[in-house]
Short mmCIF file of C-alpha atoms in Angstrom, two decimals:
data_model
loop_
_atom_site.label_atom_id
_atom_site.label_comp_id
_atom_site.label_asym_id
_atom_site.label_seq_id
_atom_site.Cartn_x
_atom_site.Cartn_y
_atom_site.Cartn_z
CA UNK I 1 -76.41 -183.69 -109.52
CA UNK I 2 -74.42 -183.67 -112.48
CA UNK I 3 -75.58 -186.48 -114.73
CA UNK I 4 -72.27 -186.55 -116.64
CA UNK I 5 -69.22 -186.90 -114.54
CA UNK I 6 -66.13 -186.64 -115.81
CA UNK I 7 -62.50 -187.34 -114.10
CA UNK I 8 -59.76 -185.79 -113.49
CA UNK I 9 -61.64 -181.97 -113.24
CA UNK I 10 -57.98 -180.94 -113.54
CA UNK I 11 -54.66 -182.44 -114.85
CA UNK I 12 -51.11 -180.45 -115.35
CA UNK I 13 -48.61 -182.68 -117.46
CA UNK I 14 -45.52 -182.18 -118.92
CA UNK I 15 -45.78 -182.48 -122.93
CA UNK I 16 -44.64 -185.91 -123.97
CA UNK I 17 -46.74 -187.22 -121.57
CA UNK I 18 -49.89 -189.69 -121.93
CA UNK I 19 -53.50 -189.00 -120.15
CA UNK I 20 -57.04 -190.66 -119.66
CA UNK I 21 -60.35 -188.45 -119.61
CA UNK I 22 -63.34 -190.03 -118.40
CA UNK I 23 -66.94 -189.27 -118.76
CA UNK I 24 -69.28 -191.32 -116.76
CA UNK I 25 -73.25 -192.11 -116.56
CA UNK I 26 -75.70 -194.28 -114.99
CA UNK I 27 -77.16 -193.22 -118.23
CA UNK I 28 -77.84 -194.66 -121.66
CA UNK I 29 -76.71 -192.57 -124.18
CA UNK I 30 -77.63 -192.05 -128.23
CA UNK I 31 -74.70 -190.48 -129.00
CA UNK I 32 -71.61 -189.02 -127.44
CA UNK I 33 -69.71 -186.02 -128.33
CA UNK I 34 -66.40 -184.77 -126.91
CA UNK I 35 -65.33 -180.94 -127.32
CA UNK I 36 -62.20 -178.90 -126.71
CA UNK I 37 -62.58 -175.18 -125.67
CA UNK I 38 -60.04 -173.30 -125.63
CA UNK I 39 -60.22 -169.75 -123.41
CA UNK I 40 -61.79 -166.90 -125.16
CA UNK I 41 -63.58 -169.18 -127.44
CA UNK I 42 -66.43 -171.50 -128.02
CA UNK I 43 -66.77 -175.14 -127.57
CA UNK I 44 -65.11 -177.22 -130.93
CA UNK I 45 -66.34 -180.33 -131.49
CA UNK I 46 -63.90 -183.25 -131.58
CA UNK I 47 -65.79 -186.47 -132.20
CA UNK I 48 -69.37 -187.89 -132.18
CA UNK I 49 -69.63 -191.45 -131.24
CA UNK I 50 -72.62 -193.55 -131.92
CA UNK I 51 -72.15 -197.30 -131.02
CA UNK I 52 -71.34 -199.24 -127.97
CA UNK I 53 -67.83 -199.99 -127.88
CA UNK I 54 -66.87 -197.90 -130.90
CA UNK I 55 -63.49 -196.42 -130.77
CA UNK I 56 -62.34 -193.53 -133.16
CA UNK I 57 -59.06 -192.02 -133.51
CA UNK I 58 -57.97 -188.12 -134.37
CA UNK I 59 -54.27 -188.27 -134.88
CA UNK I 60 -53.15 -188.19 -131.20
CA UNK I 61 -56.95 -188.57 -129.86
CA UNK I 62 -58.20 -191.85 -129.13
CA UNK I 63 -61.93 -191.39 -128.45
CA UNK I 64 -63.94 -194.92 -127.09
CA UNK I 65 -67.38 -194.99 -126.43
CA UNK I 66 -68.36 -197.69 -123.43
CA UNK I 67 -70.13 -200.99 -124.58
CA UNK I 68 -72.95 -199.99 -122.70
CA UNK I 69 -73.58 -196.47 -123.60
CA UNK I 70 -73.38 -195.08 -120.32
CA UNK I 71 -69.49 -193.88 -120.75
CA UNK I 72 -66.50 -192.73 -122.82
CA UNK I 73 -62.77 -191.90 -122.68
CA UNK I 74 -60.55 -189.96 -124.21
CA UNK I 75 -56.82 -190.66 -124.08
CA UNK I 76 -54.15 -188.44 -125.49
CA UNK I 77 -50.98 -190.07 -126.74
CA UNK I 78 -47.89 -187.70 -126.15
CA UNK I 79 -49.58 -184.59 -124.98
CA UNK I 80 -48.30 -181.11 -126.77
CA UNK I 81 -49.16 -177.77 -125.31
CA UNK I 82 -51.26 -177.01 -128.08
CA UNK I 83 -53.71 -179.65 -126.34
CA UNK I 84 -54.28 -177.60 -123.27
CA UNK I 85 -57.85 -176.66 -122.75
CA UNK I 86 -61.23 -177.20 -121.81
CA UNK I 87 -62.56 -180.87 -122.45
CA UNK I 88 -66.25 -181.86 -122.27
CA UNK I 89 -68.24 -184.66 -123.11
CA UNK I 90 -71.89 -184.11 -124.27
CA UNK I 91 -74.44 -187.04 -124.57
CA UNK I 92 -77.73 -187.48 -126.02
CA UNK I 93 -80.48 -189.44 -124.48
CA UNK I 94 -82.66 -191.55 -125.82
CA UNK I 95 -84.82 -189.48 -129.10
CA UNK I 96 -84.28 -185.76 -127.37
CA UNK I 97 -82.22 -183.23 -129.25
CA UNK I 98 -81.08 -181.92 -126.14
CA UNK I 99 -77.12 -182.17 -125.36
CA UNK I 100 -76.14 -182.92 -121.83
CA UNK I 101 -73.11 -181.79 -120.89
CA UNK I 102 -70.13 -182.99 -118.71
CA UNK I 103 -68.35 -181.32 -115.95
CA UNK I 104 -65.23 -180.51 -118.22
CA UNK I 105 -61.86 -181.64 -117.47
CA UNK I 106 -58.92 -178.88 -117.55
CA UNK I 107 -55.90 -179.47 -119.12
CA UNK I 108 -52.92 -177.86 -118.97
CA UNK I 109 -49.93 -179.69 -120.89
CA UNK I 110 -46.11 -177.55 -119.82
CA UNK I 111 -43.31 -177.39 -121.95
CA UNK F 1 -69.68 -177.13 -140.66
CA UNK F 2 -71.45 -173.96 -140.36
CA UNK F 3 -69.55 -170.71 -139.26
CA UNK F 4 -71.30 -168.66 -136.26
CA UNK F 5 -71.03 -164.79 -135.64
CA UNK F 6 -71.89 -164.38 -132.47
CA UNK F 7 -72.28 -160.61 -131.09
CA UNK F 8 -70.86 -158.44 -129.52
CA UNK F 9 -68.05 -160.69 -128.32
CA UNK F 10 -67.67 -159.02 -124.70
CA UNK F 11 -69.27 -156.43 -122.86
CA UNK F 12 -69.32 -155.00 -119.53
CA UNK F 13 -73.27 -153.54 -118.36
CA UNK F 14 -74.79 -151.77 -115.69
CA UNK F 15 -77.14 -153.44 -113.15
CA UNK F 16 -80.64 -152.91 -114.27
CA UNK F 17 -80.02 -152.84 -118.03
CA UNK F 18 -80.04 -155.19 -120.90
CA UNK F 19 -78.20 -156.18 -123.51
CA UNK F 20 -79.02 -158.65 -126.81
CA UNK F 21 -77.00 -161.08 -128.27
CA UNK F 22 -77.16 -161.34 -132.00
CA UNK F 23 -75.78 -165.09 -133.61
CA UNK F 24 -76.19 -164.82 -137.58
CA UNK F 25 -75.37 -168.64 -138.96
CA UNK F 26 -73.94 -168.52 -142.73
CA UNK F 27 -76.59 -171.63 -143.82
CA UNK F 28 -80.01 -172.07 -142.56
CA UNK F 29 -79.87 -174.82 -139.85
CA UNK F 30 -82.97 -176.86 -138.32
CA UNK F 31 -82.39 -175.74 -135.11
CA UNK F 32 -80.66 -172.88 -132.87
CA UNK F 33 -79.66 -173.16 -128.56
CA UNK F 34 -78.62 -170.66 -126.30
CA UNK F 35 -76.48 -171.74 -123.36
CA UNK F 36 -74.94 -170.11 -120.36
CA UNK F 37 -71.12 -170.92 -119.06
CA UNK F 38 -69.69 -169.77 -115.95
CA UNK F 39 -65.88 -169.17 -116.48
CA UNK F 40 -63.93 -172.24 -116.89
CA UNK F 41 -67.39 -174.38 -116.21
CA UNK F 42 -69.67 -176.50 -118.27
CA UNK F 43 -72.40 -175.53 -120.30
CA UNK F 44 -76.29 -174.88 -119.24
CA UNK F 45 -78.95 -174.75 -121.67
CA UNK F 46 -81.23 -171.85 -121.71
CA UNK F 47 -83.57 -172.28 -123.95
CA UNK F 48 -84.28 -173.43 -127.84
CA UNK F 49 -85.13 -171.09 -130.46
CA UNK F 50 -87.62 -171.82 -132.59
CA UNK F 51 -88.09 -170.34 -136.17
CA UNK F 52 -91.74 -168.71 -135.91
CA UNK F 53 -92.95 -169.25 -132.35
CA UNK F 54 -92.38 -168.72 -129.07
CA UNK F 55 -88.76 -170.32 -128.07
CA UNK F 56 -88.58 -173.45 -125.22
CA UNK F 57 -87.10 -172.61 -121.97
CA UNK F 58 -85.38 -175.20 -119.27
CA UNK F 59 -85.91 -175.18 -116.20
CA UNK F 60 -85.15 -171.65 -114.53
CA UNK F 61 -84.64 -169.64 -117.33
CA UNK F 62 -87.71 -167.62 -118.32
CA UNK F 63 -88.80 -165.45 -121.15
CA UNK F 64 -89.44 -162.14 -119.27
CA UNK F 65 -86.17 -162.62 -118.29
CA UNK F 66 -84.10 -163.89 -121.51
CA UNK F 67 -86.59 -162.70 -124.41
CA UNK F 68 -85.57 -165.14 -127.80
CA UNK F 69 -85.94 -163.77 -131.56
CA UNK F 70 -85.49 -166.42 -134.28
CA UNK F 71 -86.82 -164.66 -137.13
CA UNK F 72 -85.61 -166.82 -139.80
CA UNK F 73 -83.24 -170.06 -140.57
CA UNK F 74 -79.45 -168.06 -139.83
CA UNK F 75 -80.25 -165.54 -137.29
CA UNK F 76 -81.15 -165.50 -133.50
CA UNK F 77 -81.40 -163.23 -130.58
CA UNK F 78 -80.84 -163.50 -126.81
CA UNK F 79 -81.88 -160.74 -124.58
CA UNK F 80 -80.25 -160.39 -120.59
CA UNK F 81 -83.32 -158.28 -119.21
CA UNK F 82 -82.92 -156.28 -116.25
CA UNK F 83 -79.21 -157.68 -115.50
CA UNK F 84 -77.85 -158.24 -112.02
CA UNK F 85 -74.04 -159.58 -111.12
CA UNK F 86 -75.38 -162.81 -110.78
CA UNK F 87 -76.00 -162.27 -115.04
CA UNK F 88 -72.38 -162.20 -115.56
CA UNK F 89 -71.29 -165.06 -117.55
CA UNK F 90 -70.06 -166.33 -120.89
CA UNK F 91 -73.73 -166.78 -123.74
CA UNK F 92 -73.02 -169.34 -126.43
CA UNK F 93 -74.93 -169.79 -129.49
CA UNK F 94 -75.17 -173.24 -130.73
CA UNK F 95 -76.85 -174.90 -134.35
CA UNK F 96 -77.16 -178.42 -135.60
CA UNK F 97 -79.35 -180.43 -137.49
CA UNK F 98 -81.12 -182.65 -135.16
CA UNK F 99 -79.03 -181.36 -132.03
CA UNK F 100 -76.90 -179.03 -130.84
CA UNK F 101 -73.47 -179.69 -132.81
CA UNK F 102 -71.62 -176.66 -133.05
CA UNK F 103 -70.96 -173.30 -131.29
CA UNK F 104 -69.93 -169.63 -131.52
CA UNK F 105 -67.09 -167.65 -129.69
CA UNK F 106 -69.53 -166.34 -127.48
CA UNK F 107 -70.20 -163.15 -125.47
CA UNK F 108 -68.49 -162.76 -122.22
CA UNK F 109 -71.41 -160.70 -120.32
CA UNK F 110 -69.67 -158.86 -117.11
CA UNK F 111 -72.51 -156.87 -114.56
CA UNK F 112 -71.20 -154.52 -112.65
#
Protein backbone atom coordinates (compact mmCIF):
# COMPACT_ATOMS: atom_id res chain seq x y z
CA UNK A 1 0.00 0.00 0.00
CA UNK A 2 1.39 3.09 -1.12
CA UNK A 3 1.13 5.61 1.69
CA UNK A 4 1.43 8.58 -0.71
CA UNK A 5 -0.98 8.59 -3.55
CA UNK A 6 -0.80 10.82 -6.04
CA UNK A 7 -3.36 11.55 -9.13
CA UNK A 8 -3.36 11.59 -12.33
CA UNK A 9 -0.29 8.66 -12.65
CA UNK A 10 -0.33 10.04 -16.20
CA UNK A 11 -1.44 13.27 -18.03
CA UNK A 12 -0.63 14.27 -21.92
CA UNK A 13 -1.54 18.08 -22.54
CA UNK A 14 -1.06 20.32 -25.12
CA UNK A 15 1.38 23.32 -23.96
CA UNK A 16 -0.72 26.30 -23.04
CA UNK A 17 -2.65 24.21 -21.10
CA UNK A 18 -3.36 24.26 -17.14
CA UNK A 19 -3.05 20.95 -14.76
CA UNK A 20 -3.62 19.80 -11.03
CA UNK A 21 -1.19 17.15 -9.32
CA UNK A 22 -2.31 15.68 -6.24
CA UNK A 23 -0.58 13.92 -3.49
CA UNK A 24 -2.72 12.39 -0.89
CA UNK A 25 -2.36 10.82 2.83
CA UNK A 26 -4.28 9.61 5.66
CA UNK A 27 -1.05 10.81 7.02
CA UNK A 28 0.30 13.75 8.98
CA UNK A 29 3.13 15.10 7.49
CA UNK A 30 6.35 17.42 8.82
CA UNK A 31 7.20 18.56 5.71
CA UNK A 32 6.42 18.09 2.07
CA UNK A 33 8.65 18.13 -0.84
CA UNK A 34 7.76 17.98 -4.54
CA UNK A 35 10.49 16.88 -7.25
CA UNK A 36 10.73 16.85 -11.02
CA UNK A 37 12.84 14.07 -12.73
CA UNK A 38 13.49 14.27 -15.81
CA UNK A 39 14.66 10.79 -17.83
CA UNK A 40 18.24 9.96 -17.56
CA UNK A 41 18.55 11.96 -14.47
CA UNK A 42 18.01 12.23 -10.79
CA UNK A 43 15.19 13.54 -8.82
CA UNK A 44 15.42 17.81 -8.54
CA UNK A 45 13.87 19.20 -5.87
CA UNK A 46 11.19 21.82 -6.49
CA UNK A 47 9.77 23.01 -3.19
CA UNK A 48 9.69 22.06 0.55
CA UNK A 49 6.59 23.01 2.33
CA UNK A 50 6.32 23.18 6.03
CA UNK A 51 2.92 24.58 7.28
CA UNK A 52 -0.66 23.65 6.95
CA UNK A 53 -2.18 25.56 4.32
CA UNK A 54 1.01 27.20 3.07
CA UNK A 55 1.09 27.92 -0.54
CA UNK A 56 4.40 28.78 -2.47
CA UNK A 57 4.84 29.80 -5.93
CA UNK A 58 7.91 29.00 -8.59
CA UNK A 59 7.15 31.15 -11.56
CA UNK A 60 4.54 28.89 -13.28
CA UNK A 61 4.41 26.35 -10.13
CA UNK A 62 1.92 26.86 -7.60
CA UNK A 63 2.80 24.43 -4.80
CA UNK A 64 -0.07 24.25 -1.63
CA UNK A 65 0.36 22.23 1.20
CA UNK A 66 -3.25 20.88 2.76
CA UNK A 67 -4.41 22.56 6.11
CA UNK A 68 -4.16 19.39 7.64
CA UNK A 69 -0.88 18.03 6.63
CA UNK A 70 -2.04 15.01 5.14
CA UNK A 71 -1.93 16.51 1.33
CA UNK A 72 -0.57 18.84 -1.36
CA UNK A 73 -1.05 20.03 -4.97
CA UNK A 74 0.74 21.21 -7.50
CA UNK A 75 -0.83 23.16 -10.35
CA UNK A 76 0.96 24.33 -13.43
CA UNK A 77 -0.25 27.51 -15.07
CA UNK A 78 0.25 27.31 -18.97
CA UNK A 79 2.19 24.14 -19.29
CA UNK A 80 5.50 24.33 -21.73
CA UNK A 81 7.18 21.21 -22.93
CA UNK A 82 10.07 21.92 -20.97
CA UNK A 83 7.70 20.82 -17.94
CA UNK A 84 7.35 17.28 -19.06
CA UNK A 85 8.64 14.80 -16.60
CA UNK A 86 8.54 12.83 -13.65
CA UNK A 87 6.67 14.50 -10.60
CA UNK A 88 6.82 13.18 -7.01
CA UNK A 89 5.88 14.27 -3.78
CA UNK A 90 7.98 13.19 -0.72
CA UNK A 91 6.75 13.70 2.94
CA UNK A 92 8.24 13.48 6.23
CA UNK A 93 6.57 12.06 9.23
CA UNK A 94 6.49 13.09 12.38
CA UNK A 95 10.66 13.51 13.84
CA UNK A 96 12.08 10.64 11.22
CA UNK A 97 14.56 11.73 8.60
CA UNK A 98 13.20 9.29 6.38
CA UNK A 99 11.46 10.65 2.99
CA UNK A 100 8.40 8.86 1.82
CA UNK A 101 7.80 8.99 -1.49
CA UNK A 102 4.74 9.33 -3.86
CA UNK A 103 3.70 7.27 -6.73
CA UNK A 104 4.92 9.98 -9.33
CA UNK A 105 2.73 11.52 -11.79
CA UNK A 106 3.98 11.56 -15.63
CA UNK A 107 3.77 14.39 -17.59
CA UNK A 108 4.04 14.85 -20.94
CA UNK A 109 3.17 18.53 -22.20
CA UNK A 110 3.01 18.43 -26.70
CA UNK A 111 3.75 21.21 -28.75
CA UNK B 1 22.96 22.88 -2.79
CA UNK B 2 25.51 20.28 -2.89
CA UNK B 3 26.63 18.73 -6.32
CA UNK B 4 26.64 14.70 -6.43
CA UNK B 5 28.95 12.46 -8.67
CA UNK B 6 27.44 9.51 -8.77
CA UNK B 7 29.36 6.45 -10.56
CA UNK B 8 29.53 4.87 -13.14
CA UNK B 9 26.40 6.38 -14.65
CA UNK B 10 25.17 3.04 -16.51
CA UNK B 11 26.27 -0.32 -16.78
CA UNK B 12 25.17 -3.52 -18.10
CA UNK B 13 26.52 -6.91 -15.70
CA UNK B 14 26.47 -10.45 -15.79
CA UNK B 15 24.26 -12.58 -13.48
CA UNK B 16 26.29 -13.61 -10.55
CA UNK B 17 28.59 -10.58 -10.36
CA UNK B 18 28.75 -7.31 -8.64
CA UNK B 19 29.23 -4.05 -9.20
CA UNK B 20 29.80 -0.76 -6.64
CA UNK B 21 28.46 2.44 -6.87
CA UNK B 22 30.71 5.26 -5.88
CA UNK B 23 28.69 8.93 -4.90
CA UNK B 24 31.54 11.55 -3.89
CA UNK B 25 29.47 14.83 -2.45
CA UNK B 26 31.61 18.21 -2.98
CA UNK B 27 30.77 19.35 1.01
CA UNK B 28 30.55 17.07 3.88
CA UNK B 29 26.79 16.49 4.58
CA UNK B 30 25.16 14.95 7.91
CA UNK B 31 23.76 12.28 6.23
CA UNK B 32 23.91 10.00 2.92
CA UNK B 33 20.67 7.41 1.36
CA UNK B 34 20.74 4.98 -1.20
CA UNK B 35 17.50 4.31 -3.07
CA UNK B 36 16.34 1.99 -5.76
CA UNK B 37 13.91 3.18 -8.86
CA UNK B 38 12.35 0.96 -11.25
CA UNK B 39 12.12 2.79 -14.68
CA UNK B 40 9.66 5.50 -14.75
CA UNK B 41 8.60 4.48 -10.90
CA UNK B 42 9.00 6.01 -7.52
CA UNK B 43 11.73 5.78 -5.27
CA UNK B 44 12.55 2.90 -2.50
CA UNK B 45 14.90 3.42 0.17
CA UNK B 46 17.62 0.98 0.70
CA UNK B 47 19.37 1.78 3.34
CA UNK B 48 21.24 4.89 5.27
CA UNK B 49 24.83 5.29 5.36
CA UNK B 50 26.33 6.09 8.26
CA UNK B 51 29.82 7.80 8.64
CA UNK B 52 31.79 5.13 10.89
CA UNK B 53 29.44 2.21 11.48
CA UNK B 54 27.56 -0.21 10.09
CA UNK B 55 24.81 1.49 7.60
CA UNK B 56 20.68 1.01 8.42
CA UNK B 57 18.80 -1.14 6.11
CA UNK B 58 14.74 -1.07 5.39
CA UNK B 59 12.93 -3.59 5.22
CA UNK B 60 14.19 -6.23 2.51
CA UNK B 61 17.30 -4.91 1.65
CA UNK B 62 20.20 -6.58 3.46
CA UNK B 63 23.87 -6.06 3.88
CA UNK B 64 25.20 -9.38 2.43
CA UNK B 65 23.36 -8.37 -0.30
CA UNK B 66 23.98 -4.41 -0.81
CA UNK B 67 27.35 -3.99 1.31
CA UNK B 68 27.51 0.19 2.29
CA UNK B 69 31.01 2.12 2.68
CA UNK B 70 30.74 5.65 4.14
CA UNK B 71 34.19 6.28 4.97
CA UNK B 72 34.03 9.87 5.52
CA UNK B 73 31.57 13.13 5.25
CA UNK B 74 31.53 13.33 0.90
CA UNK B 75 31.91 9.84 -0.15
CA UNK B 76 29.75 6.60 -0.15
CA UNK B 77 29.57 3.21 -1.63
CA UNK B 78 26.80 0.80 -2.72
CA UNK B 79 27.62 -2.69 -3.63
CA UNK B 80 24.88 -5.07 -5.97
CA UNK B 81 26.32 -8.53 -4.67
CA UNK B 82 25.75 -11.53 -6.57
CA UNK B 83 23.27 -9.69 -9.18
CA UNK B 84 20.27 -11.37 -10.74
CA UNK B 85 17.73 -9.64 -13.51
CA UNK B 86 15.54 -8.90 -10.85
CA UNK B 87 18.83 -6.31 -9.75
CA UNK B 88 18.26 -4.30 -12.75
CA UNK B 89 17.19 -0.92 -11.89
CA UNK B 90 18.10 2.74 -11.66
CA UNK B 91 20.58 3.40 -7.75
CA UNK B 92 20.28 6.97 -6.57
CA UNK B 93 22.44 8.59 -4.13
CA UNK B 94 20.82 11.11 -1.99
CA UNK B 95 22.40 13.84 0.96
CA UNK B 96 20.76 16.36 3.20
CA UNK B 97 21.11 17.75 6.41
CA UNK B 98 18.49 16.31 8.54
CA UNK B 99 16.84 14.32 5.52
CA UNK B 100 17.19 13.25 2.34
CA UNK B 101 17.08 16.61 0.14
CA UNK B 102 18.91 16.13 -2.88
CA UNK B 103 20.02 13.47 -5.43
CA UNK B 104 22.53 12.30 -8.05
CA UNK B 105 22.03 11.26 -11.80
CA UNK B 106 22.19 7.86 -10.80
CA UNK B 107 23.37 4.50 -12.19
CA UNK B 108 21.10 2.68 -14.47
CA UNK B 109 22.14 -1.08 -13.38
CA UNK B 110 20.93 -3.56 -16.38
CA UNK B 111 21.47 -7.73 -15.45
CA UNK B 112 21.58 -9.71 -18.10
Amino acid sequence: TQLLEQSPQFLSIQEGENLTVYCNSSSVFSSLQWYRQEPGEGPVLLVTVVTGGEVKKLKRLTFQFGDARKDSSLHITAAQPGDTGLYLCAGRRDSSYKLIFGSGTRLLVRP
Amino acid sequence: SAVISQKPSRDICQRGTSLTIQCQVDSQVTMMFWYRQQPGQSLTLIATANQGSEATYESGFVIDKFPISRPNLTFSTLTVSNMSPEDSSIYLCSVGWDSPLHFGNGTRLTVT
